[in-house]
Short mmCIF file of C-alpha atoms in Angstrom, two decimals:
data_model
loop_
_atom_site.label_atom_id
_atom_site.label_comp_id
_atom_site.label_asym_id
_atom_site.label_seq_id
_atom_site.Cartn_x
_atom_site.Cartn_y
_atom_site.Cartn_z
CA MET S 1 7.93 37.69 30.80
CA VAL S 2 5.84 35.88 28.17
CA GLU S 3 2.70 34.04 28.55
CA PRO S 4 2.93 30.25 26.77
CA SER S 5 -0.09 31.37 24.81
CA GLU S 6 0.97 34.11 23.52
CA ARG S 7 4.17 32.54 21.78
CA GLY S 8 2.71 30.40 19.35
CA ALA S 9 2.71 27.46 18.38
CA THR S 10 5.13 25.31 16.16
CA ARG S 11 3.18 23.62 13.16
CA ILE S 12 4.83 20.32 11.85
CA ALA S 13 3.60 20.10 7.38
CA ASP S 14 1.72 17.48 6.01
CA ARG S 15 4.43 17.15 3.59
CA VAL S 16 7.01 17.57 6.42
CA VAL S 17 5.07 14.48 8.33
CA ALA S 18 5.20 12.20 4.97
CA LYS S 19 9.03 12.94 3.84
CA ILE S 20 10.13 11.56 7.08
CA ALA S 21 8.12 8.58 7.35
CA SER S 22 9.59 7.60 3.93
CA GLN S 23 12.66 8.06 5.29
CA ALA S 24 11.88 5.80 7.83
CA ALA S 25 10.31 3.20 6.15
CA ARG S 26 13.45 2.80 3.76
CA GLU S 27 15.66 2.91 6.62
CA ALA S 28 13.99 0.08 7.70
CA LEU S 29 13.87 -1.93 4.70
CA ARG S 30 17.24 -2.23 4.45
CA ALA S 31 18.65 -2.55 8.43
CA ASP S 32 15.89 -5.45 6.95
CA GLY S 33 17.26 -6.71 4.19
CA ALA S 34 13.16 -6.57 1.88
CA GLY S 35 14.54 -4.84 -0.72
CA VAL S 36 17.06 -7.72 -1.38
CA ALA S 37 15.55 -11.22 -2.91
CA ASP S 38 15.60 -13.09 0.54
CA ALA S 39 17.94 -14.50 -1.42
CA ASN S 40 20.09 -15.37 2.34
CA ALA S 41 16.10 -16.68 3.46
CA MET S 42 15.57 -19.79 1.10
CA ASP S 43 16.75 -22.87 1.99
CA ALA S 44 19.94 -23.96 -1.17
CA ALA S 45 17.16 -26.15 -3.57
CA ALA S 46 14.65 -23.14 -3.86
CA ALA S 47 18.18 -20.84 -4.82
CA ALA S 48 18.90 -23.97 -7.79
CA ASP S 49 15.68 -24.64 -8.36
CA MET S 50 15.82 -20.60 -9.30
CA ALA S 51 18.93 -20.83 -11.46
CA ASP S 52 17.21 -24.03 -13.30
CA MET S 53 13.49 -21.88 -14.32
CA ALA S 54 15.93 -19.22 -15.56
CA ASP S 55 18.82 -20.82 -17.15
CA VAL S 56 21.53 -18.53 -17.01
CA ALA S 57 24.63 -19.07 -19.12
CA ASP S 58 25.80 -16.33 -16.97
CA VAL S 59 24.63 -16.14 -13.18
CA VAL S 60 23.95 -12.50 -11.74
CA ASP S 61 23.53 -12.14 -8.01
CA THR S 62 19.70 -11.43 -7.62
CA ALA S 63 19.97 -10.40 -4.68
CA ASP S 64 21.77 -7.36 -6.34
CA VAL S 65 19.28 -7.36 -8.72
CA ALA S 66 16.68 -6.69 -6.75
CA LEU S 67 18.35 -4.23 -4.83
CA THR S 68 19.66 -2.10 -7.79
CA ASP S 69 15.54 -2.64 -8.26
CA ALA S 70 13.86 -1.50 -5.38
CA ALA S 71 15.73 0.90 -3.80
CA ALA S 72 15.20 2.56 -7.41
CA ALA S 73 10.88 2.80 -6.18
CA ARG S 74 11.64 4.28 -3.59
CA PRO S 75 8.75 3.89 -0.68
CA HIS S 76 6.20 7.05 -0.69
CA ALA S 77 4.21 8.31 2.04
CA VAL S 78 1.12 10.22 2.40
CA ALA S 79 0.41 11.58 5.86
CA VAL S 80 -2.29 13.77 7.60
CA VAL S 81 -2.14 15.97 10.86
CA ARG S 82 -4.64 17.23 12.63
CA GLY S 83 -3.17 18.97 16.50
CA ASP S 84 -0.60 16.56 17.49
CA VAL S 85 -1.35 13.72 15.88
CA ALA S 86 -0.26 12.06 12.78
CA ARG S 87 -2.23 8.67 10.26
CA VAL S 88 0.91 8.05 7.94
CA ARG S 89 0.11 5.58 4.55
CA VAL S 90 3.50 4.07 2.79
CA ALA S 91 3.08 2.74 -0.56
CA LEU S 92 6.57 0.73 -0.81
CA GLU S 93 7.56 -2.04 -3.05
CA LEU S 94 9.58 -5.40 -2.30
CA GLY S 95 11.33 -7.47 -3.53
CA TYR S 96 10.63 -10.93 -3.66
CA PRO S 97 10.63 -14.34 -2.21
CA SER S 98 10.22 -12.30 1.23
CA ASP S 99 8.05 -12.14 4.19
CA ILE S 100 5.74 -8.99 3.31
CA GLY S 101 3.87 -8.98 6.98
CA ALA S 102 7.50 -9.62 8.66
CA HIS S 103 8.84 -6.32 5.80
CA CYS S 104 5.10 -4.87 6.03
CA GLY S 105 5.25 -4.82 10.63
CA ALA S 106 9.00 -3.28 10.50
CA VAL S 107 8.56 -0.74 8.01
CA ARG S 108 4.72 0.62 10.85
CA ARG S 109 6.82 -0.28 13.42
CA HIS S 110 10.03 2.02 12.90
CA VAL S 111 7.65 4.42 10.86
CA ILE S 112 5.89 5.22 14.17
CA GLU S 113 9.30 5.45 16.49
CA ARG S 114 10.89 8.09 13.98
CA VAL S 115 8.18 10.33 12.52
CA GLY S 116 7.39 10.62 16.74
CA GLU S 117 10.92 11.09 17.68
CA LEU S 118 11.65 13.47 15.09
CA THR S 119 8.48 15.43 15.34
CA GLY S 120 6.84 14.26 19.37
CA MET S 121 3.74 13.92 17.55
CA GLU S 122 1.47 10.42 18.62
CA VAL S 123 1.79 8.34 15.34
CA PRO S 124 -1.64 5.31 16.11
CA GLU S 125 -2.21 4.60 12.97
CA VAL S 126 -0.14 3.72 10.40
CA VAL S 127 -0.91 2.07 6.93
CA VAL S 128 0.85 -0.19 4.29
CA THR S 129 0.53 -0.93 1.28
CA VAL S 130 2.55 -3.16 -1.07
CA GLU S 131 2.80 -1.52 -4.61
CA ARG S 132 4.58 -3.72 -6.19
CA LEU S 133 6.52 -6.91 -5.46
CA HIS S 134 9.71 -7.38 -7.85
CA VAL S 135 11.36 -10.36 -9.49
CA PRO S 136 15.15 -10.37 -10.57
CA GLN S 137 14.85 -12.79 -13.26
CA TRP S 138 11.45 -10.98 -14.68
CA GLU S 139 12.61 -7.20 -14.23
CA HIS S 140 16.02 -7.78 -16.22
CA PRO S 141 15.94 -10.14 -18.61
CA GLU S 142 18.47 -8.04 -20.76
CA ARG S 143 21.08 -9.11 -17.84
CA ARG S 144 21.05 -12.35 -18.86
CA VAL S 145 22.17 -15.16 -21.44
CA ARG S 146 19.32 -17.65 -22.93
CA ARG S 147 21.10 -21.04 -23.44
CA GLY S 148 18.18 -21.72 -25.48
CA ARG S 149 15.53 -22.23 -24.08
CA ASP S 150 13.30 -20.76 -22.61
CA ARG S 151 10.12 -22.58 -21.90
CA VAL S 152 9.49 -22.62 -17.93
CA ARG S 153 9.18 -26.05 -17.03
#
Protein backbone atom coordinates (compact mmCIF):
# COMPACT_ATOMS: atom_id res chain seq x y z
CA MET A 1 0.00 0.00 0.00
CA VAL A 2 1.21 3.49 -0.85
CA GLU A 3 1.65 5.89 2.06
CA PRO A 4 -0.68 8.94 2.01
CA SER A 5 2.29 11.35 1.90
CA GLU A 6 3.53 9.67 -1.30
CA ARG A 7 0.20 9.68 -3.18
CA GLY A 8 0.35 13.31 -4.27
CA ALA A 9 -2.25 16.02 -4.00
CA THR A 10 -5.05 17.52 -6.02
CA ARG A 11 -4.75 21.24 -6.57
CA ILE A 12 -7.71 23.27 -7.77
CA ALA A 13 -6.65 26.29 -9.81
CA ASP A 14 -7.70 29.81 -8.85
CA ARG A 15 -9.56 30.26 -12.13
CA VAL A 16 -11.61 27.11 -11.51
CA VAL A 17 -12.69 28.40 -8.09
CA ALA A 18 -13.45 31.78 -9.71
CA LYS A 19 -15.64 30.10 -12.33
CA ILE A 20 -17.53 28.18 -9.64
CA ALA A 21 -18.00 31.42 -7.67
CA SER A 22 -19.27 33.26 -10.76
CA GLN A 23 -21.82 30.53 -11.46
CA ALA A 24 -22.88 30.47 -7.81
CA ALA A 25 -23.40 34.25 -7.87
CA ARG A 26 -25.55 33.90 -11.00
CA GLU A 27 -27.61 31.17 -9.30
CA ALA A 28 -28.10 33.36 -6.22
CA LEU A 29 -29.24 36.32 -8.31
CA ARG A 30 -31.73 34.19 -10.23
CA ALA A 31 -33.14 32.68 -7.04
CA ASP A 32 -33.22 36.08 -5.34
CA GLY A 33 -34.80 37.85 -8.33
CA ALA A 34 -32.06 40.50 -8.38
CA GLY A 35 -31.81 40.53 -12.15
CA VAL A 36 -35.39 41.74 -12.29
CA ALA A 37 -36.06 45.40 -11.56
CA ASP A 38 -37.90 44.24 -8.42
CA ALA A 39 -41.23 45.21 -9.96
CA ASN A 40 -42.92 42.73 -7.65
CA ALA A 41 -41.44 44.46 -4.60
CA MET A 42 -42.47 47.96 -5.69
CA ASP A 43 -45.82 49.20 -4.56
CA ALA A 44 -48.46 50.18 -7.12
CA ALA A 45 -47.85 53.91 -6.65
CA ALA A 46 -44.14 53.61 -7.40
CA ALA A 47 -44.87 51.51 -10.47
CA ALA A 48 -47.41 54.10 -11.68
CA ASP A 49 -44.88 56.91 -11.11
CA MET A 50 -42.29 55.06 -13.17
CA ALA A 51 -44.82 54.51 -15.98
CA ASP A 52 -45.79 58.19 -15.93
CA MET A 53 -42.16 59.24 -15.93
CA ALA A 54 -41.41 57.08 -18.96
CA ASP A 55 -44.45 58.32 -20.95
CA VAL A 56 -44.69 54.99 -22.67
CA ALA A 57 -47.37 54.42 -25.30
CA ASP A 58 -46.72 50.71 -25.78
CA VAL A 59 -46.02 49.25 -22.37
CA VAL A 60 -42.90 47.10 -22.27
CA ASP A 61 -42.59 44.71 -19.35
CA THR A 62 -39.75 46.38 -17.42
CA ALA A 63 -39.02 43.21 -15.48
CA ASP A 64 -38.26 41.33 -18.71
CA VAL A 65 -36.04 44.13 -19.97
CA ALA A 66 -34.08 44.28 -16.71
CA LEU A 67 -33.71 40.52 -16.56
CA THR A 68 -32.36 40.47 -20.10
CA ASP A 69 -29.90 43.27 -19.32
CA ALA A 70 -28.74 41.81 -16.03
CA ALA A 71 -28.42 38.35 -17.56
CA ALA A 72 -26.25 39.80 -20.32
CA ALA A 73 -23.83 41.08 -17.68
CA ARG A 74 -22.85 37.92 -15.85
CA PRO A 75 -21.14 38.17 -12.48
CA HIS A 76 -17.35 38.18 -12.69
CA ALA A 77 -15.30 36.50 -9.96
CA VAL A 78 -11.64 36.37 -9.02
CA ALA A 79 -10.31 33.86 -6.52
CA VAL A 80 -7.05 33.35 -4.65
CA VAL A 81 -6.43 29.85 -3.33
CA ARG A 82 -3.89 29.03 -0.62
CA GLY A 83 -4.03 25.41 0.45
CA ASP A 84 -7.61 24.60 1.39
CA VAL A 85 -8.68 28.25 1.75
CA ALA A 86 -10.19 30.34 -1.05
CA ARG A 87 -10.76 34.09 -0.93
CA VAL A 88 -13.20 35.34 -3.55
CA ARG A 89 -14.17 38.70 -5.07
CA VAL A 90 -17.39 38.91 -7.10
CA ALA A 91 -18.41 41.89 -9.26
CA LEU A 92 -22.02 42.05 -10.41
CA GLU A 93 -24.75 44.24 -11.83
CA LEU A 94 -28.23 44.57 -10.33
CA GLY A 95 -31.60 45.82 -11.47
CA TYR A 96 -32.85 49.12 -10.07
CA PRO A 97 -34.67 49.57 -7.77
CA SER A 98 -33.62 46.65 -5.60
CA ASP A 99 -32.46 45.81 -2.09
CA ILE A 100 -28.73 45.89 -2.76
CA GLY A 101 -27.73 44.68 0.71
CA ALA A 102 -30.06 41.70 0.58
CA HIS A 103 -28.88 40.68 -2.88
CA CYS A 104 -25.21 41.00 -1.92
CA GLY A 105 -25.83 38.97 1.24
CA ALA A 106 -27.57 36.24 -0.77
CA VAL A 107 -24.70 36.14 -3.27
CA ARG A 108 -22.11 35.99 -0.47
CA ARG A 109 -23.90 33.13 1.33
CA HIS A 110 -24.47 31.12 -1.86
CA VAL A 111 -20.87 31.53 -3.07
CA ILE A 112 -19.53 30.34 0.31
CA GLU A 113 -21.89 27.36 0.24
CA ARG A 114 -21.30 26.27 -3.37
CA VAL A 115 -17.53 26.76 -3.46
CA GLY A 116 -17.22 24.84 -0.19
CA GLU A 117 -19.57 22.14 -1.41
CA LEU A 118 -17.91 21.63 -4.81
CA THR A 119 -14.24 22.07 -3.86
CA GLY A 120 -14.11 21.15 -0.19
CA MET A 121 -12.39 24.47 0.54
CA GLU A 122 -13.02 26.90 3.34
CA VAL A 123 -14.21 30.30 2.07
CA PRO A 124 -13.67 32.83 4.88
CA GLU A 125 -14.02 35.91 2.69
CA VAL A 126 -16.30 36.83 -0.21
CA VAL A 127 -16.18 40.47 -1.28
CA VAL A 128 -19.20 41.48 -3.39
CA THR A 129 -18.97 44.64 -5.49
CA VAL A 130 -21.94 46.15 -7.34
CA GLU A 131 -20.50 47.73 -10.47
CA ARG A 132 -23.71 48.93 -12.09
CA LEU A 133 -27.42 49.34 -11.51
CA HIS A 134 -29.71 48.77 -14.51
CA VAL A 135 -32.62 51.19 -14.90
CA PRO A 136 -34.99 49.62 -17.44
CA GLN A 137 -36.39 52.89 -18.84
CA TRP A 138 -32.89 54.20 -19.54
CA GLU A 139 -31.39 50.99 -20.91
CA HIS A 140 -33.41 50.72 -24.14
CA PRO A 141 -34.93 54.06 -25.15
CA GLU A 142 -35.60 52.65 -28.62
CA ARG A 143 -38.07 50.17 -27.10
CA ARG A 144 -40.47 52.86 -26.03
CA VAL A 145 -42.60 55.24 -28.00
CA ARG A 146 -42.75 58.79 -26.68
CA ARG A 147 -45.83 60.96 -26.75
CA GLY A 148 -43.98 64.21 -27.41
CA ARG A 149 -42.87 64.90 -23.85
CA ASP A 150 -39.19 64.27 -23.17
CA ARG A 151 -38.94 66.02 -19.84
CA VAL A 152 -39.04 64.50 -16.38
CA ARG A 153 -41.96 65.60 -14.25
